[in-house]
Amino acid sequence: MNELSQMPINSDLAQRVLEEIGQNVYLCYQCVKCTSGCPVAEFFDWQPNQVMRALPLGQEDIALHAHTPWLCASCQTCTTRCPQGLDITAIMEFLTREAGARGIKPQVPEVNAFNTAFMREVQLWGRAYELGLIAEMKLRTLGTRKLTDDVDLGLKMMRKGKLKLLPTPARPPRKVKPVAGATNAVAYYPGCSLHSTASEFNASARAVGEALGMNLIEPKGWVCCGSSAAHRADPEAGLRLPLENLSIVEQSGFSEVTMPCAACFNRHKAAQHEIRHDGARKAEMDKALGYEYQDSVQVTTLIESIHKHVGPDKVTEKVKQPLKGLKAVCYYGCLLTRPPQVTEAQHPENPTNMDELMSALGVEVLDWSYKTTCCGAAHSLTRPDIVLKLSSGLIEHARAAGADVMVVACPLCHANLDARQFQMKLEQPLPVLYFTQLMALAFGLPEKATALNKNLVDPYPILRERGVLGVYQQTP
């Protein structure tokens, strides 16, 4: 008899999945779309469809001891494409929690260490503190990774001023006061990254917003959204943290909050989706927050907000230095559009709103098939080998499409595609720019607003070669 035939059968786990997260795994009919579309499938021991099959069969030895749930990148591709509407990402996250609850050793210790360290930083400071997170990660993973791993990356980022030496504590205010002018403004939630590793996104986003006449106001006392760590390790915090922010925004008088960070946007939209479909959970959160959330706040991406309030035509009117001659591919990443039942994206596999904004600047936007292909962002600190494989593939595909630059709208994607590019050993680096950096450049804003000097892959040579630097032509 082979090993599989001797595995114990127990249907209790399928029932636990249904009770805990409302997913009926018996609906899975093995179409294999979850596996065929998974960007990290090659790193798994059991493929996603095999794990899904193990659940109704009661093969707990597979489901709870597989590396697969721990290596899931939470990119939502499987959830988006499942014909039965199963939230496969949530099932994978549940399996890691269930394994821990049963005393089963984490199959990928680095991921468990990251989740623990991340949530500890959020609990201590209210926001993510990258240096503290990195330090704890290194101490927790000494058995599997060298202390010197990624030191070269850290030094490069510190030289660019992209890592804060000290944390920035934040706590929600006990009593939220209405903000003057909030009814005619948009709340601006930068998220933890834009105050540190993605400072160029923050600088250019604020400058572009002002140039377009958008009144962006950052609400006081916002906290970390919990990112993927909370969803995987602490679902209660994964719901409570975004709702704390939305409650602050609502009580401040805003009707819309825009979020430059894709992960922040996705987590806040997921929280809204959950309370809209689960009255009991909403009641629990209202009690925990001491405020009855009215669900009056619209959550948008910064791309979406600019597109809605300004539009491509008015963006073109603001252009002083057309970016004609510059060829670009737009990369949206995973979480700006997926899953559509959460993000409400009309075209989750082929979004075009960033393309339209870039075209409005005069950029020649190239079509390519990798707009929403995962870069591996969730594993940046846990499995950089996965990140390098996925991200270098995206750079190569962009080059093959004929791109001079890649345009992004997510700080996590940018960190992988720009900051880690020197580790990819590519023949030719490819500048990776935030869409707001190109907008600031086209609007002729001060060089400080473009923050091009913050990018690790120097964008100046190609921008100069294409003749689009304008007043910055002589910048070294």
mmCIF file of C-alpha atoms in Angstrom, residues 185-390:
data_model
loop_
_atom_site.group_PDB
_atom_site.id
_atom_site.type_symbol
_atom_site.label_atom_id
_atom_site.label_comp_id
_atom_site.label_asym_id
_atom_site.label_seq_id
_atom_site.Cartn_x
_atom_site.Cartn_y
_atom_site.Cartn_z
ATOM 1 C CA ALA A 185 -12.141 66.970 0.694
ATOM 2 C CA VAL A 186 -10.899 63.414 0.354
ATOM 3 C CA ALA A 187 -9.336 61.669 3.329
ATOM 4 C CA TYR A 188 -5.813 60.512 2.489
ATOM 5 C CA TYR A 189 -4.696 57.310 4.195
ATOM 6 C CA PRO A 190 -1.002 56.854 3.326
ATOM 7 C CA GLY A 191 -0.471 53.603 5.196
ATOM 8 C CA CYS A 192 2.749 52.668 6.943
ATOM 9 C CA SER A 193 4.924 52.305 3.829
ATOM 10 C CA LEU A 194 4.397 55.804 2.485
ATOM 11 C CA HIS A 195 5.823 57.230 5.692
ATOM 12 C CA SER A 196 9.008 55.201 5.251
ATOM 13 C CA THR A 197 10.067 52.871 2.432
ATOM 14 C CA ALA A 198 7.758 54.523 -0.134
ATOM 15 C CA SER A 199 8.397 58.156 0.744
ATOM 16 C CA GLU A 200 8.729 59.031 -2.961
ATOM 17 C CA PHE A 201 5.163 57.813 -3.497
ATOM 18 C CA ASN A 202 3.942 59.987 -0.648
ATOM 19 C CA ALA A 203 5.780 63.101 -1.847
ATOM 20 C CA SER A 204 4.639 62.776 -5.445
ATOM 21 C CA ALA A 205 1.066 61.778 -4.530
ATOM 22 C CA ARG A 206 0.559 64.829 -2.315
ATOM 23 C CA ALA A 207 2.125 67.160 -4.878
ATOM 24 C CA VAL A 208 0.030 65.773 -7.729
ATOM 25 C CA GLY A 209 -3.130 65.982 -5.638
ATOM 26 C CA GLU A 210 -2.458 69.642 -4.918
ATOM 27 C CA ALA A 211 -1.673 70.373 -8.579
ATOM 28 C CA LEU A 212 -4.969 68.796 -9.612
ATOM 29 C CA GLY A 213 -6.945 70.758 -7.052
ATOM 30 C CA MET A 214 -7.750 67.717 -4.937
ATOM 31 C CA ASN A 215 -7.946 68.544 -1.252
ATOM 32 C CA LEU A 216 -6.283 65.500 0.342
ATOM 33 C CA ILE A 217 -6.332 65.510 4.146
ATOM 34 C CA GLU A 218 -4.564 62.880 6.235
ATOM 35 C CA PRO A 219 -6.781 61.906 9.199
ATOM 36 C CA LYS A 220 -5.136 62.017 12.614
ATOM 37 C CA GLY A 221 -4.592 58.838 14.605
ATOM 38 C CA TRP A 222 -4.840 56.306 11.798
ATOM 39 C CA VAL A 223 -3.301 52.895 12.486
ATOM 40 C CA CYS A 224 -1.841 50.064 10.428
ATOM 41 C CA CYS A 225 -4.379 48.051 8.422
ATOM 42 C CA GLY A 226 -2.755 44.772 9.518
ATOM 43 C CA SER A 227 -1.734 43.851 5.983
ATOM 44 C CA SER A 228 -1.560 40.133 5.137
ATOM 45 C CA ALA A 229 -0.158 39.189 8.554
ATOM 46 C CA ALA A 230 -3.355 40.035 10.425
ATOM 47 C CA HIS A 231 -5.580 38.232 7.935
ATOM 48 C CA ARG A 232 -3.486 35.114 8.282
ATOM 49 C CA ALA A 233 -2.651 35.145 11.978
ATOM 50 C CA ASP A 234 -5.325 37.238 13.702
ATOM 51 C CA PRO A 235 -8.610 37.684 11.781
ATOM 52 C CA GLU A 236 -10.110 39.724 14.614
ATOM 53 C CA ALA A 237 -7.336 42.308 14.263
ATOM 54 C CA GLY A 238 -7.570 41.978 10.491
ATOM 55 C CA LEU A 239 -11.144 43.285 10.712
ATOM 56 C CA ARG A 240 -10.821 45.643 13.668
ATOM 57 C CA LEU A 241 -7.791 47.632 12.485
ATOM 58 C CA PRO A 242 -9.305 48.746 9.135
ATOM 59 C CA LEU A 243 -12.612 49.534 10.828
ATOM 60 C CA GLU A 244 -10.819 51.721 13.382
ATOM 61 C CA ASN A 245 -9.528 53.788 10.475
ATOM 62 C CA LEU A 246 -12.855 53.905 8.674
ATOM 63 C CA SER A 247 -14.552 54.980 11.895
ATOM 64 C CA ILE A 248 -12.051 57.833 12.294
ATOM 65 C CA VAL A 249 -12.615 58.908 8.688
ATOM 66 C CA GLU A 250 -16.391 58.741 9.057
ATOM 67 C CA GLN A 251 -16.511 60.660 12.330
ATOM 68 C CA SER A 252 -14.154 63.269 10.865
ATOM 69 C CA GLY A 253 -16.806 64.060 8.265
ATOM 70 C CA PHE A 254 -15.255 62.570 5.125
ATOM 71 C CA SER A 255 -17.335 60.589 2.656
ATOM 72 C CA GLU A 256 -14.322 59.177 0.792
ATOM 73 C CA VAL A 257 -10.897 57.920 1.764
ATOM 74 C CA THR A 258 -8.279 57.260 -0.875
ATOM 75 C CA MET A 259 -5.430 54.834 -0.343
ATOM 76 C CA PRO A 260 -2.221 54.843 -2.407
ATOM 77 C CA CYS A 261 -1.126 51.454 -1.002
ATOM 78 C CA ALA A 262 -2.759 48.461 -2.708
ATOM 79 C CA ALA A 263 -2.575 46.294 0.421
ATOM 80 C CA CYS A 264 -4.183 48.997 2.565
ATOM 81 C CA PHE A 265 -6.912 49.513 -0.017
ATOM 82 C CA ASN A 266 -7.621 45.789 -0.236
ATOM 83 C CA ARG A 267 -7.753 45.257 3.532
ATOM 84 C CA HIS A 268 -10.131 48.157 4.104
ATOM 85 C CA LYS A 269 -12.371 47.011 1.248
ATOM 86 C CA ALA A 270 -12.301 43.466 2.659
ATOM 87 C CA ALA A 271 -13.392 44.790 6.068
ATOM 88 C CA GLN A 272 -16.275 46.677 4.494
ATOM 89 C CA HIS A 273 -17.295 43.592 2.518
ATOM 90 C CA GLU A 274 -17.269 41.419 5.636
ATOM 91 C CA ILE A 275 -19.427 43.674 7.805
ATOM 92 C CA ARG A 276 -21.869 44.193 4.940
ATOM 93 C CA HIS A 277 -22.417 40.448 4.701
ATOM 94 C CA ASP A 278 -22.173 39.489 8.364
ATOM 95 C CA GLY A 279 -24.347 41.474 10.751
ATOM 96 C CA ALA A 280 -23.069 39.595 13.787
ATOM 97 C CA ARG A 281 -19.463 40.485 13.010
ATOM 98 C CA LYS A 282 -20.409 44.135 12.499
ATOM 99 C CA ALA A 283 -22.140 44.185 15.881
ATOM 100 C CA GLU A 284 -19.010 42.697 17.488
ATOM 101 C CA MET A 285 -16.803 45.350 15.896
ATOM 102 C CA ASP A 286 -19.127 48.213 16.829
ATOM 103 C CA LYS A 287 -18.947 47.052 20.432
ATOM 104 C CA ALA A 288 -15.169 46.640 20.331
ATOM 105 C CA LEU A 289 -14.709 50.117 18.820
ATOM 106 C CA GLY A 290 -17.320 51.800 20.972
ATOM 107 C CA TYR A 291 -18.824 53.351 17.855
ATOM 108 C CA GLU A 292 -21.619 52.260 15.540
ATOM 109 C CA TYR A 293 -20.033 52.490 12.129
ATOM 110 C CA GLN A 294 -22.525 53.846 9.565
ATOM 111 C CA ASP A 295 -20.694 52.522 6.496
ATOM 112 C CA SER A 296 -20.869 55.921 4.811
ATOM 113 C CA VAL A 297 -17.252 56.049 3.615
ATOM 114 C CA GLN A 298 -16.224 55.128 0.085
ATOM 115 C CA VAL A 299 -12.774 53.520 -0.114
ATOM 116 C CA THR A 300 -10.876 54.227 -3.331
ATOM 117 C CA THR A 301 -7.435 53.711 -4.786
ATOM 118 C CA LEU A 302 -5.527 56.886 -5.572
ATOM 119 C CA ILE A 303 -5.739 56.005 -9.274
ATOM 120 C CA GLU A 304 -9.490 55.607 -8.984
ATOM 121 C CA SER A 305 -9.884 58.854 -7.048
ATOM 122 C CA ILE A 306 -7.905 60.904 -9.586
ATOM 123 C CA HIS A 307 -9.754 59.242 -12.437
ATOM 124 C CA LYS A 308 -13.115 60.028 -10.815
ATOM 125 C CA HIS A 309 -12.526 63.566 -9.526
ATOM 126 C CA VAL A 310 -10.283 64.846 -12.317
ATOM 127 C CA GLY A 311 -10.298 62.497 -15.307
ATOM 128 C CA PRO A 312 -7.775 61.962 -18.118
ATOM 129 C CA ASP A 313 -8.848 65.018 -20.137
ATOM 130 C CA LYS A 314 -8.230 67.456 -17.279
ATOM 131 C CA VAL A 315 -4.971 65.658 -16.469
ATOM 132 C CA THR A 316 -3.832 66.389 -20.029
ATOM 133 C CA GLU A 317 -4.670 70.064 -19.529
ATOM 134 C CA LYS A 318 -2.243 70.177 -16.574
ATOM 135 C CA VAL A 319 0.659 68.745 -18.593
ATOM 136 C CA LYS A 320 3.516 71.204 -19.179
ATOM 137 C CA GLN A 321 6.135 68.656 -20.229
ATOM 138 C CA PRO A 322 4.500 65.908 -22.356
ATOM 139 C CA LEU A 323 6.180 62.553 -21.850
ATOM 140 C CA LYS A 324 6.063 61.696 -25.539
ATOM 141 C CA GLY A 325 8.644 59.164 -26.626
ATOM 142 C CA LEU A 326 8.594 57.347 -23.272
ATOM 143 C CA LYS A 327 7.352 53.780 -23.541
ATOM 144 C CA ALA A 328 5.854 52.186 -20.429
ATOM 145 C CA VAL A 329 3.944 49.184 -19.174
ATOM 146 C CA CYS A 330 1.487 49.663 -16.327
ATOM 147 C CA TYR A 331 1.693 47.137 -13.515
ATOM 148 C CA TYR A 332 -1.263 47.002 -11.121
ATOM 149 C CA GLY A 333 -0.224 44.006 -9.035
ATOM 150 C CA CYS A 334 -2.611 41.705 -7.199
ATOM 151 C CA LEU A 335 -4.630 43.672 -4.716
ATOM 152 C CA LEU A 336 -5.835 46.801 -6.528
ATOM 153 C CA THR A 337 -8.450 44.776 -8.409
ATOM 154 C CA ARG A 338 -8.796 41.304 -6.855
ATOM 155 C CA PRO A 339 -11.088 39.746 -5.871
ATOM 156 C CA PRO A 340 -13.720 41.850 -7.691
ATOM 157 C CA GLN A 341 -16.492 41.015 -5.224
ATOM 158 C CA VAL A 342 -14.384 42.883 -2.651
ATOM 159 C CA THR A 343 -12.632 45.580 -4.692
ATOM 160 C CA GLU A 344 -15.643 46.207 -6.954
ATOM 161 C CA ALA A 345 -13.244 46.405 -9.895
ATOM 162 C CA GLN A 346 -15.035 46.184 -13.236
ATOM 163 C CA HIS A 347 -12.064 44.627 -15.018
ATOM 164 C CA PRO A 348 -10.037 42.705 -12.411
ATOM 165 C CA GLU A 349 -7.843 40.904 -14.961
ATOM 166 C CA ASN A 350 -7.336 43.798 -17.370
ATOM 167 C CA PRO A 351 -7.633 47.148 -15.570
ATOM 168 C CA THR A 352 -7.033 50.232 -17.686
ATOM 169 C CA ASN A 353 -7.460 53.342 -15.502
ATOM 170 C CA MET A 354 -3.726 53.746 -14.835
ATOM 171 C CA ASP A 355 -3.058 53.215 -18.564
ATOM 172 C CA GLU A 356 -5.470 56.051 -19.323
ATOM 173 C CA LEU A 357 -3.819 58.435 -16.866
ATOM 174 C CA MET A 358 -0.375 57.677 -18.282
ATOM 175 C CA SER A 359 -1.620 58.129 -21.849
ATOM 176 C CA ALA A 360 -3.006 61.502 -20.773
ATOM 177 C CA LEU A 361 0.586 62.516 -19.957
ATOM 178 C CA GLY A 362 1.754 61.606 -23.451
ATOM 179 C CA VAL A 363 3.313 58.285 -22.421
ATOM 180 C CA GLU A 364 3.167 55.503 -25.007
ATOM 181 C CA VAL A 365 1.483 52.795 -22.937
ATOM 182 C CA LEU A 366 2.319 49.313 -24.194
ATOM 183 C CA ASP A 367 -0.033 46.387 -23.920
ATOM 184 C CA TRP A 368 1.242 43.331 -22.073
ATOM 185 C CA SER A 369 -0.180 40.258 -20.350
ATOM 186 C CA TYR A 370 1.262 40.728 -16.870
ATOM 187 C CA LYS A 371 -0.657 43.700 -15.431
ATOM 188 C CA THR A 372 -1.926 41.762 -12.415
ATOM 189 C CA THR A 373 0.626 38.950 -12.159
ATOM 190 C CA CYS A 374 1.927 38.619 -8.591
ATOM 191 C CA CYS A 375 5.426 39.919 -7.773
ATOM 192 C CA GLY A 376 5.588 37.856 -4.565
ATOM 193 C CA ALA A 377 5.326 40.894 -2.271
ATOM 194 C CA ALA A 378 3.990 38.901 0.684
ATOM 195 C CA HIS A 379 7.279 36.987 0.874
ATOM 196 C CA SER A 380 9.686 39.916 0.655
ATOM 197 C CA LEU A 381 11.101 39.240 4.137
ATOM 198 C CA THR A 382 10.333 35.529 4.362
ATOM 199 C CA ARG A 383 11.263 33.934 1.038
ATOM 200 C CA PRO A 384 13.202 36.425 -1.098
ATOM 201 C CA ASP A 385 14.017 33.591 -3.506
ATOM 202 C CA ILE A 386 10.338 33.534 -4.491
ATOM 203 C CA VAL A 387 10.285 37.309 -4.832
ATOM 204 C CA LEU A 388 13.383 37.359 -7.034
ATOM 205 C CA LYS A 389 11.986 34.673 -9.318
ATOM 206 C CA LEU A 390 8.592 36.331 -9.788
#
